[in-house]
PDB file of C-alpha atoms in Angstrom:
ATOM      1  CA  UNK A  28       0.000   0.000   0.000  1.00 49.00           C
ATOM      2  CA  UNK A  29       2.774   2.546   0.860  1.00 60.00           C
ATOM      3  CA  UNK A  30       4.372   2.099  -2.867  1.00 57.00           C
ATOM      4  CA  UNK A  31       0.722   3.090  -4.603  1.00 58.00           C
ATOM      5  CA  UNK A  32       0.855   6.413  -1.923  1.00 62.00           C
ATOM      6  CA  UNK A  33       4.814   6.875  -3.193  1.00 65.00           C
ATOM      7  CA  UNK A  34       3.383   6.401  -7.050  1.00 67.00           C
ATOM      8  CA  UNK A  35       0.488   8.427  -6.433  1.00 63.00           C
ATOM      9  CA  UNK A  36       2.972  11.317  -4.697  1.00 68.00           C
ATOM     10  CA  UNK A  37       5.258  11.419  -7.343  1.00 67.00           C
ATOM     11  CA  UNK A  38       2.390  12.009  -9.746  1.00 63.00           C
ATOM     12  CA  UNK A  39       0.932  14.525  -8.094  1.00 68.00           C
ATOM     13  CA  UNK A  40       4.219  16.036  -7.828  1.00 65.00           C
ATOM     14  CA  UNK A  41       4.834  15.873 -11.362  1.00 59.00           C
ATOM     15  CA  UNK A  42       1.622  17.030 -12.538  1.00 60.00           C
ATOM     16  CA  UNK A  43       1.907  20.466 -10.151  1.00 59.00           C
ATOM     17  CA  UNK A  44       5.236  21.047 -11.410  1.00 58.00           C
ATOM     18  CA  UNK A  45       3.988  20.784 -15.015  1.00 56.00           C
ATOM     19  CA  UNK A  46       1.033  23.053 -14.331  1.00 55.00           C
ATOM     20  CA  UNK A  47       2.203  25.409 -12.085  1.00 56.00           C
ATOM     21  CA  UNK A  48       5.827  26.317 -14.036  1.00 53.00           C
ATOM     22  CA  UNK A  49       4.318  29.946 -15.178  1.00 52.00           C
ATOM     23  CA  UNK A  50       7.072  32.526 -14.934  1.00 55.00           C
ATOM     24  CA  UNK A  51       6.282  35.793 -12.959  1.00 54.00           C
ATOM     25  CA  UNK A  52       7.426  38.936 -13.371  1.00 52.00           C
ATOM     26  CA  UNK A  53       5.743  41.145 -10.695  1.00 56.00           C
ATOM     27  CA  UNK A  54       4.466  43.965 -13.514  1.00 51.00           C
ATOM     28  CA  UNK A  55       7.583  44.446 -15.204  1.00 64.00           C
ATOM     29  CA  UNK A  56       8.346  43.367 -18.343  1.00 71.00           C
ATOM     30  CA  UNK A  57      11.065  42.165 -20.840  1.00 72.00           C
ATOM     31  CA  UNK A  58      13.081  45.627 -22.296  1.00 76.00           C
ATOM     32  CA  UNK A  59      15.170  44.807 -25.696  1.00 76.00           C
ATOM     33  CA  UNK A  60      18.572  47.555 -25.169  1.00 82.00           C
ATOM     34  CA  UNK A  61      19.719  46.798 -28.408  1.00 83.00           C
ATOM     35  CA  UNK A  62      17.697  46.436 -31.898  1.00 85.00           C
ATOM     36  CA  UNK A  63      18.942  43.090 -32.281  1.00 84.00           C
ATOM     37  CA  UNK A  64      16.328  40.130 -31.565  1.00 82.00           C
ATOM     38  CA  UNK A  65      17.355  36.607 -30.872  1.00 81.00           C
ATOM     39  CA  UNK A  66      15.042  35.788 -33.941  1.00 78.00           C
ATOM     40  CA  UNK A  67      17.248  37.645 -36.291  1.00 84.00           C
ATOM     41  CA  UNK A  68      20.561  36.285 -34.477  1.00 86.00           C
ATOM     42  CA  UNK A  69      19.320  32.386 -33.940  1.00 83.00           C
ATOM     43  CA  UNK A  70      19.315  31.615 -37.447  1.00 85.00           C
ATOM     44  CA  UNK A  71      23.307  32.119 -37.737  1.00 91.00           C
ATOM     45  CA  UNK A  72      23.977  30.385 -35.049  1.00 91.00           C
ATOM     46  CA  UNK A  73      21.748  27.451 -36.222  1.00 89.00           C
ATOM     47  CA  UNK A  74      23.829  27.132 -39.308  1.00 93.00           C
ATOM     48  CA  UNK A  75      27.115  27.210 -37.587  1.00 95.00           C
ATOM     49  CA  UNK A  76      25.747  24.929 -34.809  1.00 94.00           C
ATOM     50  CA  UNK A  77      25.130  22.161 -38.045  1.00 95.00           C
ATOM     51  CA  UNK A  78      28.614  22.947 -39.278  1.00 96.00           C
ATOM     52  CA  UNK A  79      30.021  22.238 -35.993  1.00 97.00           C
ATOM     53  CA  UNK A  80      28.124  19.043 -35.104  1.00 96.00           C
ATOM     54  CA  UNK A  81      28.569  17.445 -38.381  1.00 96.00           C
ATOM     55  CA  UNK A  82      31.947  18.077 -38.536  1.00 97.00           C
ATOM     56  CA  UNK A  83      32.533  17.218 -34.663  1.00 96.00           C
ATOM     57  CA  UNK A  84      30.701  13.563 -35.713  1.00 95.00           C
ATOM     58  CA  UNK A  85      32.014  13.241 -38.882  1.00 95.00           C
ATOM     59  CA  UNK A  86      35.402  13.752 -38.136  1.00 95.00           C
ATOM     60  CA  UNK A  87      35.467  12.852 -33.983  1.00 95.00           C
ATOM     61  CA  UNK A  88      32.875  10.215 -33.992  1.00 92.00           C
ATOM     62  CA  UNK A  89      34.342   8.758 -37.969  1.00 93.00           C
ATOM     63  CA  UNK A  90      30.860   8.579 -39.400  1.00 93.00           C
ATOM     64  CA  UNK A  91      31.600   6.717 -42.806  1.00 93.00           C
ATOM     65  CA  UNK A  92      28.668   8.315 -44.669  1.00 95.00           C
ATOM     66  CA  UNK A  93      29.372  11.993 -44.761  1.00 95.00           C
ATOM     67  CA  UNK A  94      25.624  12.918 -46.656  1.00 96.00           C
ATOM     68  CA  UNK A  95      23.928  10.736 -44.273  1.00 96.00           C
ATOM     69  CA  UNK A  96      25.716  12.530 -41.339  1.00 96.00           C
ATOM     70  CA  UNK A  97      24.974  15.890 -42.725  1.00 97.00           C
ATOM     71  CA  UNK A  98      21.288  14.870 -43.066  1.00 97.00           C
ATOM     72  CA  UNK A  99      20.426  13.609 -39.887  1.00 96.00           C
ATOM     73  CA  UNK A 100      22.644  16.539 -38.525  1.00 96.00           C
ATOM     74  CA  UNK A 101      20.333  19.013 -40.086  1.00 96.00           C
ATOM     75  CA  UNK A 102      17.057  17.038 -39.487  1.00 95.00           C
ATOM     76  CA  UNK A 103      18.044  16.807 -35.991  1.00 94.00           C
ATOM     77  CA  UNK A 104      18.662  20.630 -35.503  1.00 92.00           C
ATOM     78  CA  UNK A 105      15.475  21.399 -37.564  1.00 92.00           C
ATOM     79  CA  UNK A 106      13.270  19.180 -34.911  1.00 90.00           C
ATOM     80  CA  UNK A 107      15.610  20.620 -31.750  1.00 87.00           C
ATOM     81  CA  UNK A 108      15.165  24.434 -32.608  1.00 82.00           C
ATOM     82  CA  UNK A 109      11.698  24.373 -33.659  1.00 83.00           C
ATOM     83  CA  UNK A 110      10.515  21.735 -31.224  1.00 77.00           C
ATOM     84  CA  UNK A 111      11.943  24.277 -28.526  1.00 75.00           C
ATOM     85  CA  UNK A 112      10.359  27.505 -29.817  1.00 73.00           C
ATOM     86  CA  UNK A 113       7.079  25.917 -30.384  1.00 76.00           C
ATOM     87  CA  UNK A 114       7.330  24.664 -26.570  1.00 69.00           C
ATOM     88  CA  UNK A 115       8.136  28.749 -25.954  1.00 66.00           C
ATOM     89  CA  UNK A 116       5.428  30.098 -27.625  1.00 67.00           C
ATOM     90  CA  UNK A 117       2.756  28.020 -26.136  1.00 67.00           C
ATOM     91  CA  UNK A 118       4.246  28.944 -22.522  1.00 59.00           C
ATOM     92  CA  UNK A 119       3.651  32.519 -23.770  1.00 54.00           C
ATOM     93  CA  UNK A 120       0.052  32.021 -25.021  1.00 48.00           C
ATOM     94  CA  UNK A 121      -1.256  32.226 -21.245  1.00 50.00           C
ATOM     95  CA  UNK A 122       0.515  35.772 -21.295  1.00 49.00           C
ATOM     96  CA  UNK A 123      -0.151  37.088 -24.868  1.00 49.00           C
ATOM     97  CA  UNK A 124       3.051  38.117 -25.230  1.00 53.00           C
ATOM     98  CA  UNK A 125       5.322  36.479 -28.092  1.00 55.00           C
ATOM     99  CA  UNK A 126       8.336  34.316 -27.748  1.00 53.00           C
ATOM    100  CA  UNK A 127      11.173  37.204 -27.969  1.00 52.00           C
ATOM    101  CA  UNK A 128       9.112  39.472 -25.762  1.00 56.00           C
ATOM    102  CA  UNK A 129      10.158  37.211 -22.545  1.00 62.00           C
ATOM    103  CA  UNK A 130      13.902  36.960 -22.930  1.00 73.00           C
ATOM    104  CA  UNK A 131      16.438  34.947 -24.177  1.00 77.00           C
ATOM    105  CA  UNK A 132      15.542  32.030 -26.279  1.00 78.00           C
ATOM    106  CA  UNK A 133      18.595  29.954 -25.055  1.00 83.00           C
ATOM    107  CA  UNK A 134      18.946  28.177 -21.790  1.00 81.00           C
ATOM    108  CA  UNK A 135      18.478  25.777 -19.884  1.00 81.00           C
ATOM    109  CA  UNK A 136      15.432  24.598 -21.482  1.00 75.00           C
ATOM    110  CA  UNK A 137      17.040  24.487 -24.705  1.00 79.00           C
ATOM    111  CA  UNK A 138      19.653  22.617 -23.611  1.00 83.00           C
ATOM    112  CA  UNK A 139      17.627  19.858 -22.484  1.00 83.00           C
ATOM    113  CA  UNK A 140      15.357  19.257 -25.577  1.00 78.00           C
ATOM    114  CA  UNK A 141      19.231  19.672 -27.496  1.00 82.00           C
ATOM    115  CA  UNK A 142      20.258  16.645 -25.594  1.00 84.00           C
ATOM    116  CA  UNK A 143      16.791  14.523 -25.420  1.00 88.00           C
ATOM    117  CA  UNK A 144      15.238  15.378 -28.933  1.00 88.00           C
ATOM    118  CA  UNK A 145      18.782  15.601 -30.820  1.00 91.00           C
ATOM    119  CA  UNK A 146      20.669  13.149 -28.862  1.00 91.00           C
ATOM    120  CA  UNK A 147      18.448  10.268 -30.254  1.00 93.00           C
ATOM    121  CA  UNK A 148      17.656  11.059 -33.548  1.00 94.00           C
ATOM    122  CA  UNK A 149      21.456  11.391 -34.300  1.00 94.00           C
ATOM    123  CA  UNK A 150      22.318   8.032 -32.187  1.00 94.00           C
ATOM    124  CA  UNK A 151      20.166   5.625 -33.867  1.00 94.00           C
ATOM    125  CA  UNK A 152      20.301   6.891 -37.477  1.00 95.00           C
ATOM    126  CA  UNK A 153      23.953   6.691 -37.540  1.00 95.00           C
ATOM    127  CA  UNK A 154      24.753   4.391 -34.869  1.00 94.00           C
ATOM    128  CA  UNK A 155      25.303   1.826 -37.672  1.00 94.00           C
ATOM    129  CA  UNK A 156      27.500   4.001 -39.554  1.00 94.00           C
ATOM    130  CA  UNK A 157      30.301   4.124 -36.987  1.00 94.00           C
ATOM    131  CA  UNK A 158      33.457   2.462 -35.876  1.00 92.00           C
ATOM    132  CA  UNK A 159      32.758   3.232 -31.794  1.00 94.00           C
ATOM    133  CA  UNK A 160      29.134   3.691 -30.989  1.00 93.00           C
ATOM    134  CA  UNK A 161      30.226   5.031 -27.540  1.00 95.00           C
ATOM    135  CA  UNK A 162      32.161   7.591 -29.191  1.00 96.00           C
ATOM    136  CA  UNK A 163      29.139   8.536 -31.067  1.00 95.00           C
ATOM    137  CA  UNK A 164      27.182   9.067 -27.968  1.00 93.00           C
ATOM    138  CA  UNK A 165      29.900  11.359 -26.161  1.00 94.00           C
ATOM    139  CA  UNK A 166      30.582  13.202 -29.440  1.00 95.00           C
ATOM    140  CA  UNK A 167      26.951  14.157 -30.053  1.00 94.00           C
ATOM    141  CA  UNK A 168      26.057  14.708 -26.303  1.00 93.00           C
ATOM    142  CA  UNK A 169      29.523  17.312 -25.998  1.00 94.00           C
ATOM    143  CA  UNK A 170      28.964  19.195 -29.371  1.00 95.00           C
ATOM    144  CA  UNK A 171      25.489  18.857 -28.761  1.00 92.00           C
ATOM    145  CA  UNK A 172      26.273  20.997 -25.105  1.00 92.00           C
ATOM    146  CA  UNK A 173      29.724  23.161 -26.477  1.00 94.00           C
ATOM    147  CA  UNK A 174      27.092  24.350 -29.788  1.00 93.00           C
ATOM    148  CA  UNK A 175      24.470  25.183 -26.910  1.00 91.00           C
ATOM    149  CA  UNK A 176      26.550  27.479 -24.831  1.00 92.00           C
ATOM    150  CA  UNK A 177      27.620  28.854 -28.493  1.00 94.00           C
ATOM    151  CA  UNK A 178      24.074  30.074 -29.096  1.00 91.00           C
ATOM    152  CA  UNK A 179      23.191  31.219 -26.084  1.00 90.00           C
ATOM    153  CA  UNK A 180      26.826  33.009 -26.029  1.00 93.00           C
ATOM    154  CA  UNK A 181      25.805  34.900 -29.459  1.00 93.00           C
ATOM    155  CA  UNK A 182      22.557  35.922 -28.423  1.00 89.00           C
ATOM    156  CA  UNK A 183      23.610  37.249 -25.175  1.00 89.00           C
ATOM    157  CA  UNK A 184      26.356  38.906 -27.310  1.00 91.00           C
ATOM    158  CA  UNK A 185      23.775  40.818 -30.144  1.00 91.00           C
ATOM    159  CA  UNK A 186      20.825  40.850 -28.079  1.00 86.00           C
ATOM    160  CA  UNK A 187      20.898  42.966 -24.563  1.00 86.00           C
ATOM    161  CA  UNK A 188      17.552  42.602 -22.536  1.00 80.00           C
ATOM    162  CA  UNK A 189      16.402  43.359 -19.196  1.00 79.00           C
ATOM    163  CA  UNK A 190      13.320  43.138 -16.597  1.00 73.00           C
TER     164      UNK A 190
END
């Protein structure tokens, strides 16, 4: 009986923190300094983050199929970045406001769908394409972080904000 009361605990838990993670800002709100928005930077840094990766798994991780690599390299990006903002925007639908009217676009957040949404899709499409599958793994999961702290690195760079 005490397990079911654990289960039922951690569900609860789990289903406050998933309801209840609304950001507050006590009446201010998000002030752009500079004319630069992370929607005009993001899409550099996307290109240079595929560059990086596929080069980082091509070259580190000796993928033997460079077109494949590039290709799930991309794919896996394209599902990352716009898996992320969509998961932004309908956070700011409660508030009206838009994704780059809350602040930066990269943290930790993105980090974490970089590593569970990329992480995957790059592992077991090329997994088979590889000398060292455990070298895949660490080579995807470090770019996957270095490329990461890149972008949020650039837009902290071009875009100045404040509450």
């Amino acid at each position: 009986m005490k397990t079911g009361k654990n289960i039922g605990s951690a569900l609860t838990a789990l289903a406050a923190v998933l309801c209840l993670t609304t950001t507050a800002s006590a009446n201010s709100s998000w002030v752009w300094l500079t004319d630069a928005r992370p929607g005009e930077v993001l899409p550099f840094t996307a290109a240079a983050t595929v560059a990086i990766e596929f080069c980082a798994i091509y070259f580190i991780g000796r993928s033997k199929r460079p077109w494949k690599t590039l290709l799930v390299v991309v794919l896996a990006n394209l599902v990352s970045f716009l898996g992320t903002y969509l998961v932004m925007k309908s956070g700011n639908a409660q508030t009206g406001h838009g994704v780059w009217d809350r602040g930066y676009f990269v943290g930790l957040l993105f980090l974490i769908a970089t590593v569970a949404i990329e992480l995957p899709i790059t592992y077991y499409n090329l997994n088979k394409d590889v000398e060292s599958t455990r070298r895949l793994l660490w080579t995807a999961v470090l770019v996957n972080a270095a490329t990461t702290v890149m972008c949020a690195v650039v837009e902290r760079i071009f875009c100045e904000g404040h509450w």
